[in-house]
Coordinates of C-alpha atoms and ligand atoms in Angstrom, one line a residue:
X180 CA 18.4 16.9 -13.6
X181 CA 18.2 13.2 -13.1
X182 CA 15.9 11.1 -15.3
X183 CA 14.7 7.6 -14.6
X184 CA 16.0 4.6 -16.5
X185 CA 14.0 1.4 -16.2
X186 CA 16.9 -0.9 -17.3
X187 CA 18.9 0.4 -14.4
X188 CA 15.8 0.0 -12.1
X189 CA 15.7 -3.7 -12.9
X190 CA 19.3 -4.4 -11.8
X191 CA 19.9 -6.2 -8.6
X192 CA 23.7 -6.0 -8.6
X193 CA 24.3 -5.0 -5.1
X194 CA 23.9 -6.9 -1.8
X195 CA 24.4 -4.1 0.6
X196 CA 22.7 -0.7 0.8
X197 CA 23.3 2.4 2.8
X198 CA 21.3 3.4 5.9
X199 CA 21.4 7.1 6.5
X200 CA 19.5 9.7 8.6
X201 CA 17.2 12.4 7.4
X202 CA 18.8 15.8 7.5
X203 CA 16.8 19.0 7.8
X204 CA 17.0 21.5 4.9
X205 CA 15.6 25.0 5.3
X206 CA 13.0 26.1 2.8
X207 CA 13.2 29.4 1.0
X208 CA 9.4 29.7 1.2
X209 CA 8.0 30.9 4.5
X210 CA 4.6 30.3 6.2
X211 CA 3.1 28.6 3.2
X212 CA 0.1 26.4 2.9
X213 CA 0.4 23.0 1.3
X214 CA -1.9 20.3 -0.1
X215 CA -1.0 16.7 -0.9
X216 CA -3.1 14.3 -2.9
X217 CA -2.1 10.6 -2.5
X218 CA -2.9 7.7 -4.8
X219 CA -2.0 4.1 -4.4
X220 CA -1.1 1.7 -1.6
X221 CA -0.4 2.1 2.2
X222 CA 3.3 2.6 1.4
X223 CA 2.4 5.6 -0.6
X224 CA 0.1 6.9 2.2
X225 CA 3.0 6.4 4.6
X226 CA 5.4 8.2 2.3
X227 CA 2.9 11.1 2.3
X228 CA 3.2 11.2 6.1
X229 CA 6.9 11.6 5.6
X230 CA 6.5 14.5 3.1
X231 CA 4.0 16.2 5.4
X232 CA 6.3 15.8 8.4
X233 CA 9.2 17.4 6.4
X234 CA 7.0 20.3 5.2
X235 CA 5.4 20.9 8.6
X236 CA 8.8 20.9 10.4
X237 CA 9.6 23.7 7.9
X238 CA 6.6 25.8 9.0
X239 CA 4.2 24.7 6.2
X240 CA 0.5 24.4 7.2
X241 CA -1.9 21.9 5.6
X242 CA -5.0 23.1 3.9
X243 CA -8.2 21.2 3.1
X244 CA -8.7 22.4 -0.4
X245 CA -6.0 22.5 -3.1
X246 CA -7.2 25.8 -4.5
X247 CA -6.1 27.5 -1.3
X248 CA -2.6 26.0 -1.3
X249 CA 0.7 27.6 -2.2
X250 CA 2.4 24.2 -2.8
X251 CA 0.5 21.2 -4.2
X252 CA 2.1 17.8 -4.4
X253 CA 0.7 14.7 -6.1
X254 CA 2.0 11.5 -4.7
X255 CA 1.3 9.0 -7.5
X256 CA 0.8 5.3 -8.1
X257 CA 1.7 3.5 -11.3
X258 CA 0.1 0.1 -10.6
X259 CA -2.6 0.3 -13.3
X260 CA -3.5 2.6 -16.1
X261 CA -6.5 4.2 -14.4
X262 CA -4.2 5.5 -11.6
X263 CA -2.2 7.4 -14.4
X264 CA -5.3 8.9 -15.8
X265 CA -6.5 10.3 -12.5
X266 CA -3.1 12.0 -12.0
X267 CA -3.1 13.6 -15.4
X268 CA -6.7 14.7 -14.9
X269 CA -5.7 16.4 -11.6
X270 CA -2.7 18.0 -13.3
X271 CA -5.2 19.5 -15.9
X272 CA -7.1 21.2 -13.0
X273 CA -3.8 22.5 -11.5
X274 CA -2.7 24.0 -14.8
X275 CA -6.0 25.9 -14.9
X276 CA -5.5 27.1 -11.3
X277 CA -2.0 28.2 -12.0
X278 CA -3.3 30.5 -14.8
X279 CA -4.8 32.8 -12.1
X280 CA -2.3 31.9 -9.3
X281 CA 1.1 32.4 -10.9
X282 CA 3.1 31.6 -7.8
X283 CA 1.5 28.2 -7.3
X284 CA 4.3 25.6 -6.8
X285 CA 3.4 22.1 -8.2
X286 CA 5.2 18.9 -7.5
X287 CA 4.8 15.3 -8.7
X288 CA 6.3 12.4 -6.8
X289 CA 5.9 8.7 -6.0
X290 CA 5.8 5.7 -8.3
X291 CA 4.8 7.3 -11.7
X292 CA 7.9 9.5 -12.1
X293 CA 9.9 6.3 -11.8
X294 CA 8.6 5.4 -15.3
X295 CA 10.6 6.9 -18.1
X296 CA 7.6 7.8 -20.2
X297 CA 5.9 9.7 -17.4
X298 CA 8.9 11.8 -16.5
X299 CA 9.7 12.6 -20.1
X300 CA 6.1 13.7 -20.6
X301 CA 6.2 15.9 -17.5
X302 CA 9.5 17.4 -18.7
X303 CA 8.3 18.0 -22.3
X304 CA 4.6 18.8 -22.0
X305 CA 3.9 19.7 -18.4
X306 CA 6.4 22.6 -17.9
X307 CA 4.1 24.2 -15.3
X308 CA 5.0 21.3 -12.9
X309 CA 7.8 22.9 -10.8
X310 CA 9.4 19.8 -9.4
X311 CA 9.5 16.0 -9.8
X312 CA 11.0 13.4 -7.5
X313 CA 10.6 9.6 -7.2
X314 CA 10.4 7.0 -4.4
X315 CA 14.2 7.0 -3.6
X316 CA 14.6 10.6 -2.6
X317 CA 11.6 11.8 -0.5
X318 CA 14.0 13.5 1.8
X319 CA 14.9 15.9 -1.1
X320 CA 11.4 17.6 -1.2
X321 CA 12.6 20.9 0.3
X322 CA 15.8 21.0 -1.7
X323 CA 13.7 20.6 -4.9
X324 CA 11.2 23.2 -3.9
X325 CA 14.1 25.6 -3.2
X326 CA 15.8 24.8 -6.5
X327 CA 12.7 25.2 -8.6
X328 CA 11.6 28.4 -6.9
X329 CA 15.0 30.1 -7.0
X330 CA 15.8 29.1 -10.6
X331 CA 12.3 29.5 -12.0
X332 CA 12.9 26.2 -13.9
X333 CA 11.6 22.7 -13.5
X334 CA 13.6 20.6 -11.2
X335 CA 13.6 16.8 -11.8
X336 CA 15.5 14.3 -9.6
X337 CA 14.4 10.7 -10.2
X338 CA 16.8 7.9 -9.4
X339 CA 16.5 4.4 -10.7
X340 CA 18.6 2.4 -8.3
X341 CA 18.9 -0.5 -6.0
X342 CA 17.9 1.9 -3.2
X343 CA 18.9 2.8 0.3
X344 CA 17.1 3.2 3.6
X345 CA 16.5 6.6 5.1
X346 CA 15.8 6.7 8.9
X347 CA 14.6 9.4 11.2
X348 CA 11.9 11.1 9.1
X349 CA 9.8 13.7 11.0
X350 CA 6.4 11.9 10.4
X351 CA 3.1 13.7 10.4
X352 CA 0.9 10.7 11.1
X353 CA -2.7 10.8 9.8
X354 CA -4.1 10.1 13.3
X355 CA -2.8 9.2 16.8
X356 CA -4.4 5.8 17.2
X357 CA -3.0 3.6 14.4
X358 CA 0.3 4.0 12.7
X359 CA 2.2 2.6 9.7
X360 CA 5.7 1.3 10.2
X361 CA 7.9 0.4 7.2
X362 CA 9.7 -2.9 7.7
X363 CA 10.8 -3.8 4.3
X364 CA 11.1 -1.5 1.2
X365 CA 11.2 -2.5 -2.5
X366 CA 10.4 -5.9 -4.1
X367 CA 12.5 -8.6 -5.7
X368 CA 9.7 -10.8 -6.9
X369 CA 9.3 -9.4 -10.4
X370 CA 5.8 -10.8 -11.0
X371 CA 5.6 -10.4 -14.7
X372 CA 2.6 -8.0 -14.7
X373 CA 3.9 -5.7 -11.9
X374 CA 5.8 -2.4 -12.0
X375 CA 6.6 -2.2 -8.3
X376 CA 10.1 -3.8 -8.5
X377 CA 11.0 -1.1 -11.0
X378 CA 9.4 1.8 -9.1
X379 CA 10.5 0.9 -5.6
X380 CA 13.9 -0.7 -6.0
X381 CA 15.3 -3.8 -4.4
X382 CA 14.1 -5.5 -1.3
X383 CA 15.7 -3.8 1.7
X384 CA 14.8 -4.6 5.3
X385 CA 15.0 -2.0 8.0
X386 CA 16.9 -3.2 11.1
X387 CA 14.9 -4.9 13.8
X388 CA 16.3 -2.4 16.3
X389 CA 14.9 0.6 14.4
X390 CA 11.5 -1.0 13.9
X391 CA 11.2 -2.0 17.6
X392 CA 12.3 1.4 18.7
X393 CA 9.7 3.1 16.5
X394 CA 7.0 0.9 17.9
X395 CA 8.1 1.5 21.5
X396 CA 7.9 5.3 20.8
X397 CA 4.5 5.0 19.2
X398 CA 3.2 3.1 22.2
X399 CA 4.6 5.8 24.5
X400 CA 2.8 8.4 22.4
X401 CA -0.4 6.5 23.1
X402 CA -0.9 4.7 19.7
X403 CA -3.0 1.5 20.0
X404 CA -2.1 -0.2 16.8
X405 CA 0.8 -0.5 14.3
X406 CA 0.6 -1.9 10.8
X407 CA 4.0 -3.3 9.6
X408 CA 4.4 -2.4 5.9
X409 CA 6.1 -3.9 3.0
X410 CA 5.3 -5.1 -0.6
X411 CA 6.2 -8.5 0.8
X412 CA 6.5 -8.4 4.6
X413 CA 7.1 -12.2 4.7
X414 CA 10.5 -11.7 3.1
X415 CA 11.5 -9.5 6.0
X416 CA 15.1 -10.0 7.2
X417 CA 16.2 -12.3 4.4
X418 CA 18.5 -9.6 2.9
X419 CA 20.2 -8.6 6.2
X420 CA 20.0 -11.4 8.7
X421 CA 21.1 -15.1 8.6
X422 CA 18.4 -16.3 10.9
X423 CA 15.8 -13.6 11.8
X424 CA 12.5 -13.6 9.9
X425 CA 9.0 -12.0 10.1
X426 CA 8.2 -14.6 12.8
X427 CA 11.0 -13.3 15.0
X428 CA 10.1 -9.7 14.3
X429 CA 6.4 -10.3 15.2
X430 CA 7.6 -11.7 18.6
X431 CA 9.9 -8.7 19.3
X432 CA 7.2 -6.2 18.3
X433 CA 4.7 -8.2 20.3
X434 CA 7.0 -7.8 23.4
X435 CA 6.7 -4.0 23.2
X436 CA 3.1 -4.5 24.5
X437 CA 1.4 -2.4 21.9
X438 CA -2.2 -3.5 21.8
X439 CA -2.6 -4.4 18.2
X440 CA -0.2 -5.5 15.5
X441 CA -1.1 -5.9 11.8
X442 CA 1.1 -6.6 8.8
X443 CA 0.6 -6.2 5.0
X444 CA 1.2 -7.6 2.3
X445 CA 2.1 -11.3 2.5
X446 CA 3.4 -13.2 -0.5
X447 CA 2.5 -16.9 -0.2
X448 CA 6.1 -17.9 -1.3
X449 CA 7.8 -16.6 1.8
X450 CA 5.1 -17.7 4.3
X451 CA 6.6 -20.2 6.8
X452 CA 5.0 -22.4 9.4
X453 CA 6.8 -20.4 12.1
X454 CA 5.0 -17.3 10.8
X455 CA 1.6 -19.0 10.9
X456 CA 2.4 -20.0 14.6
X457 CA 3.5 -16.5 15.5
X458 CA 0.1 -15.1 14.2
X459 CA -1.7 -17.8 16.1
X460 CA 0.2 -17.6 19.4
X461 CA 1.1 -13.9 19.9
X462 CA -1.9 -12.3 21.6
X463 CA -1.5 -8.8 20.1
X464 CA -0.8 -10.0 16.6
X465 CA -4.2 -9.6 14.9
X466 CA -5.8 -12.6 13.2
X467 CA -6.0 -11.1 9.8
X468 CA -4.0 -12.0 6.7
X469 CA -4.0 -10.4 3.3
X470 CA -2.8 -13.2 1.0
X471 CA -2.9 -12.2 -2.7
X472 CA -3.5 -15.2 -4.9
X473 CA -3.9 -13.4 -8.3
X474 CA -5.3 -16.5 -10.2
X475 CA -6.6 -20.0 -9.6
X476 CA -5.1 -21.4 -12.7
X477 CA -1.6 -23.0 -12.4
X478 CA -0.9 -22.2 -16.0
X479 CA -1.6 -18.4 -15.4
X480 CA 0.2 -18.4 -12.1
X481 CA 3.3 -19.7 -13.9
X482 CA 3.1 -17.1 -16.6
X483 CA 2.7 -14.5 -13.8
X484 CA 5.8 -15.7 -12.1
X485 CA 4.1 -16.1 -8.8
X486 CA 6.2 -19.2 -7.7
X487 CA 3.3 -21.2 -6.1
X488 CA 0.6 -23.4 -7.4
X489 CA -3.1 -23.4 -6.6
X490 CA -2.6 -26.5 -4.5
X491 CA 0.3 -25.0 -2.4
X492 CA -1.8 -21.8 -2.0
X493 CA -4.8 -23.7 -0.7
X494 CA -2.6 -25.7 1.7
X495 CA -1.2 -22.5 3.2
X496 CA -4.7 -21.0 3.2
X497 CA -6.0 -24.0 5.2
X498 CA -3.2 -23.6 7.8
X499 CA -4.1 -20.0 8.3
X500 CA -7.8 -20.8 8.4
X501 CA -7.1 -22.9 11.5
X502 CA -6.2 -19.8 13.5
X503 CA -9.2 -18.9 15.7
X504 CA -11.2 -16.0 14.4
X505 CA -8.9 -15.3 11.5
X506 CA -10.1 -13.5 8.4
X507 CA -8.3 -13.8 5.1
X508 CA -8.5 -11.5 2.1
X509 CA -6.9 -11.6 -1.3
X510 CA -6.1 -9.8 -4.6
X511 CA -7.1 -11.3 -7.9
X512 CA -6.3 -10.2 -11.5
X513 CA -8.6 -11.2 -14.4
X514 CA -7.7 -11.0 -18.0
X515 CA -3.9 -11.7 -17.7
X516 CA -2.5 -12.4 -21.2
X517 CA -3.5 -15.8 -22.4
X518 CA -6.2 -16.3 -19.7
X519 CA -8.9 -18.5 -21.2
X520 CA -12.5 -19.0 -20.0
X521 CA -11.2 -22.3 -18.5
X522 CA -8.4 -20.5 -16.6
X523 CA -11.0 -18.0 -15.3
X524 CA -13.3 -20.7 -14.2
X525 CA -10.4 -22.1 -12.1
X526 CA -10.2 -18.8 -10.4
X527 CA -13.9 -18.9 -9.7
X528 CA -13.4 -22.5 -8.3
X529 CA -10.6 -21.3 -6.1
X530 CA -12.8 -18.5 -4.7
X531 CA -15.6 -21.0 -4.1
X532 CA -13.1 -23.2 -2.2
X533 CA -11.5 -20.5 -0.1
X534 CA -14.5 -18.4 0.6
X535 CA -12.4 -15.3 1.2
X536 CA -13.6 -12.7 3.7
X537 CA -12.9 -10.1 1.0
X538 CA -11.0 -9.6 -2.3
X539 CA -9.6 -6.7 -4.3
X540 CA -10.2 -7.6 -7.9
X541 CA -8.6 -6.0 -10.9
X542 CA -8.7 -6.1 -14.7
X543 CA -5.1 -6.7 -15.9
X544 CA -3.5 -3.5 -17.0
X545 CA -0.3 -3.7 -19.2
X546 CA 2.6 -1.8 -17.6
X547 CA 5.6 -0.2 -19.3
X548 CA 8.6 -2.5 -19.5
X549 CA 7.1 -5.5 -17.7
X550 CA 7.3 -8.9 -19.4
X551 CA 3.5 -9.5 -19.4
X552 CA 2.9 -6.3 -21.4
X553 CA 4.5 -7.9 -24.5
X554 CA 3.1 -11.4 -24.0
X555 CA 0.9 -12.7 -26.8
X556 CA -2.8 -13.2 -26.5
X557 CA -3.7 -10.0 -24.6
X558 CA -7.3 -10.3 -23.5
X559 CA -10.0 -7.9 -24.9
X560 CA -11.1 -5.2 -22.5
X561 CA -14.8 -6.3 -22.8
X562 CA -13.8 -9.8 -21.8
X563 CA -11.8 -8.6 -18.9
X564 CA -14.6 -6.5 -17.5
X565 CA -17.2 -9.1 -18.1
X566 CA -15.0 -11.6 -16.1
X567 CA -14.4 -9.0 -13.4
X568 CA -18.2 -8.6 -13.0
X569 CA -18.8 -12.3 -12.7
X570 CA -15.9 -12.6 -10.2
X571 CA -17.1 -9.7 -8.1
X572 CA -20.5 -11.3 -7.7
X573 CA -19.0 -14.5 -6.3
X574 CA -16.5 -12.5 -4.1
X575 CA -19.3 -10.4 -2.6
X576 CA -21.4 -13.4 -1.8
X577 CA -18.6 -14.8 0.4
X578 CA -17.8 -11.4 2.0
X579 CA -21.4 -11.2 2.9
X580 CA -21.4 -14.8 4.3
X581 CA -18.2 -14.1 6.2
X582 CA -19.8 -11.0 7.9
X583 CA -23.2 -12.6 8.5
X584 CA -21.6 -15.1 10.9
X585 CA -21.1 -12.2 13.3
X586 CA -24.7 -11.2 13.7
X587 CA -25.5 -10.9 17.5
X588 CA -21.9 -11.8 18.4
X589 CA -19.7 -9.6 20.6
X590 CA -16.5 -8.2 19.0
X591 CA -13.7 -5.9 20.1
X592 CA -13.6 -2.8 18.0
X593 CA -10.8 -0.2 17.9
X594 CA -12.6 3.0 17.2
X595 CA -10.8 5.2 14.7
X596 CA -13.1 8.1 14.0
X597 CA -16.5 9.4 13.0
X598 CA -18.6 7.2 10.8
X599 CA -19.9 8.2 7.4
X600 CA -23.1 6.4 8.2
X601 CA -24.6 9.0 10.5
X602 CA -23.8 11.7 13.1
X603 CA -24.6 9.4 16.0
X604 CA -22.1 6.8 14.9
X605 CA -18.3 6.1 15.0
X606 CA -16.3 3.6 13.0
X607 CA -13.6 1.2 13.7
X608 CA -12.2 -2.3 13.0
X609 CA -12.5 -5.7 14.7
X610 CA -9.4 -7.7 15.5
X611 CA -9.9 -9.5 12.2
X612 CA -10.2 -6.3 10.2
X613 CA -14.0 -6.1 9.7
X614 CA -15.3 -2.5 9.4
X615 CA -18.0 -1.8 12.0
X616 CA -20.2 1.3 12.4
X617 CA -21.0 1.7 16.1
X618 CA -23.7 3.8 17.7
X619 CA -21.8 6.2 20.0
X620 CA -20.1 9.5 20.3
X621 CA -16.6 10.9 19.7
X622 CA -15.5 10.0 23.2
X623 CA -15.1 6.4 22.0
X624 CA -12.5 7.4 19.5
X625 CA -9.2 5.8 20.4
X626 CA -10.7 3.1 22.6
X627 CA -11.1 -0.6 22.1
X628 CA -14.8 -1.3 22.9
X629 CA -17.0 -4.4 23.0
X630 CA -19.7 -4.2 20.4
X631 CA -22.7 -6.4 19.7
X632 CA -23.3 -6.7 15.9
X633 CA -26.8 -5.8 14.9
X634 CA -26.6 -6.0 11.1
X635 CA -24.1 -7.2 8.5
X636 CA -23.5 -6.3 4.9
X637 CA -20.8 -7.2 2.3
X638 CA -18.3 -4.5 3.2
X639 CA -19.3 -3.5 6.8
X640 CA -21.3 -4.3 9.9
X641 CA -23.4 -2.2 12.3
X642 CA -23.3 -2.6 16.0
X643 CA -24.1 -1.1 19.5
X644 CA -21.9 -1.1 22.6
X645 CA -22.3 -4.3 24.5
X646 CA -23.4 -4.0 28.1
Ligands
SAH928 N1 3.0 -6.6 -3.1 C1 1.7 -7.1 -3.1 C2 0.8 -6.3 -4.0 C3 1.1 -5.1 -4.6 S1 0.1 -4.4 -5.8 C4 1.7 -8.5 -3.5 O1 2.5 -9.0 -4.1 O2 0.7 -9.2 -3.1 C5 -1.5 -4.7 -5.3 C6 -2.3 -5.6 -6.3 O3 -2.4 -4.9 -7.5 C7 -1.6 -6.9 -6.7 O4 -1.8 -7.9 -5.7 C8 -2.3 -7.2 -7.9 O5 -3.4 -7.9 -7.7 C9 -2.7 -5.9 -8.5 N2 -1.8 -5.5 -9.7 C10 -0.5 -5.4 -9.7 N3 -0.1 -5.1 -11.0 C11 -1.2 -5.1 -11.8 C12 -1.5 -4.9 -13.2 N4 -0.5 -4.7 -14.0 N5 -2.8 -5.0 -13.6 C13 -3.8 -5.2 -12.7 N6 -3.6 -5.4 -11.4 C14 -2.3 -5.4 -10.9
SF4_929 FE1 4.4 -6.7 -7.5 FE2 4.7 -9.3 -7.2 FE3 6.3 -7.6 -5.9 FE4 3.8 -7.8 -5.2 S1 5.3 -9.4 -5.1 S2 4.9 -5.9 -5.5 S3 2.7 -8.2 -7.1 S4 6.2 -7.9 -8.1
F3S930 FE1 1.1 2.1 -6.5 FE2 3.6 2.4 -6.0 FE3 2.1 1.4 -4.2 S1 2.8 1.7 -7.9 S2 0.5 0.3 -5.4 S3 2.0 3.4 -5.0 S4 4.2 0.8 -4.6

């Protein structure tokens, strides 16, 4: 058994990390059905693609409904309290299922087990959970299934460490059109509210060669788009190269000729002019930037440890805005400890200045062991939610305005799948990441088509194929 330790997780005492290759382990279970539920960010979704790949290369078959599965895995997120509650709610349902299905094997993985309190709770109160692992040892999933099944005991292996890089996972991608590619793991920013640097370890870049090779292979397999992933992609390369940054990587990935390149998430601190130029000049790098601001008050930004001011954010924002056709979205937290009505109004002012194409907005949620969780002047929940509502109104107004500019315009849409808006429609994204529901059949899936926009809303647009 290996339990997490958040003091160890905070250490950044190593400059180098190991890069190793995934090695296949044979599972003691044969021809089994599995189900994975994933919470959290794109990195977690991509980790699920790794776990699925490992299970399927061992003969496991996916099933649609968890009640039919022999192995159920929950890939968890620790970013806010409500993510926790959802996981424990689902575990309650699984406990119930296991009363009639004794051989059901249940696993919990991802960011939540990296928290000491969670893993201790799973160990002491959730003994029906067969195995637990964290973000540092995804490749151990089969080993842990084997151990827990053969011993009949709970297997827990969660490491709190700087972290390594595992290459060569057998991915099971969620579709064959657009793919996630990890470029940098972990985070060293330690924003005072955030748990990610503790759950995902230190910032570790993958080598440019492995990234480019992965994109070349994806292109050969017919993928049209890649999204380069990291908690802070703009820090790419700093830990392993003297003079090779995200700007250089974008150029090398662009040279593979893949049709569309995206990247998330950007931290304003590491965003250089070269990167702005790369996005502007490379034809297959899409004009879309997710640039979390978190707050419009310099006092709060300082308490958050974000390393930029409202003024420097706006200056970067304006440089990015000058890229033709660009859209820019953000993340905002309201109710950070000490946030006054005046601070909040500065956030509203910033939104009014920037007129974001979209924003993910959150009420501050205190996280175990983070500095902000013990700061004085925690804000009342009602105040947080009242501010969140006021913020959302302003944010939605600008998303709507941003979309309405496209009425009657022709846009290029990469069609990804069926639309939820009707049997006769498919859905996809514009170059600048606007969701479009297009009248048309499944034969359009996987194609980049020209669409004329016929209606716009806050979160999506409707369109028809342009003649
Ligand atoms: N690495 C990315 C974001 C990762 S988490 C970045 O730095 O931009 C995604 C978003 O969740 C954050 O941008 C932040 O807005 C929000 N978030 C993180 N911790 C939070 C907390 N404790 N309470 C509320 N929102 C939080
Ligand atoms: Fe969290 Fe800040 Fe790192 Fe983003 S940059 S993952 S908000 S610590
Ligand atoms: Fe959540 Fe972990 Fe991502 S905490 S947001 S799943 S890095």
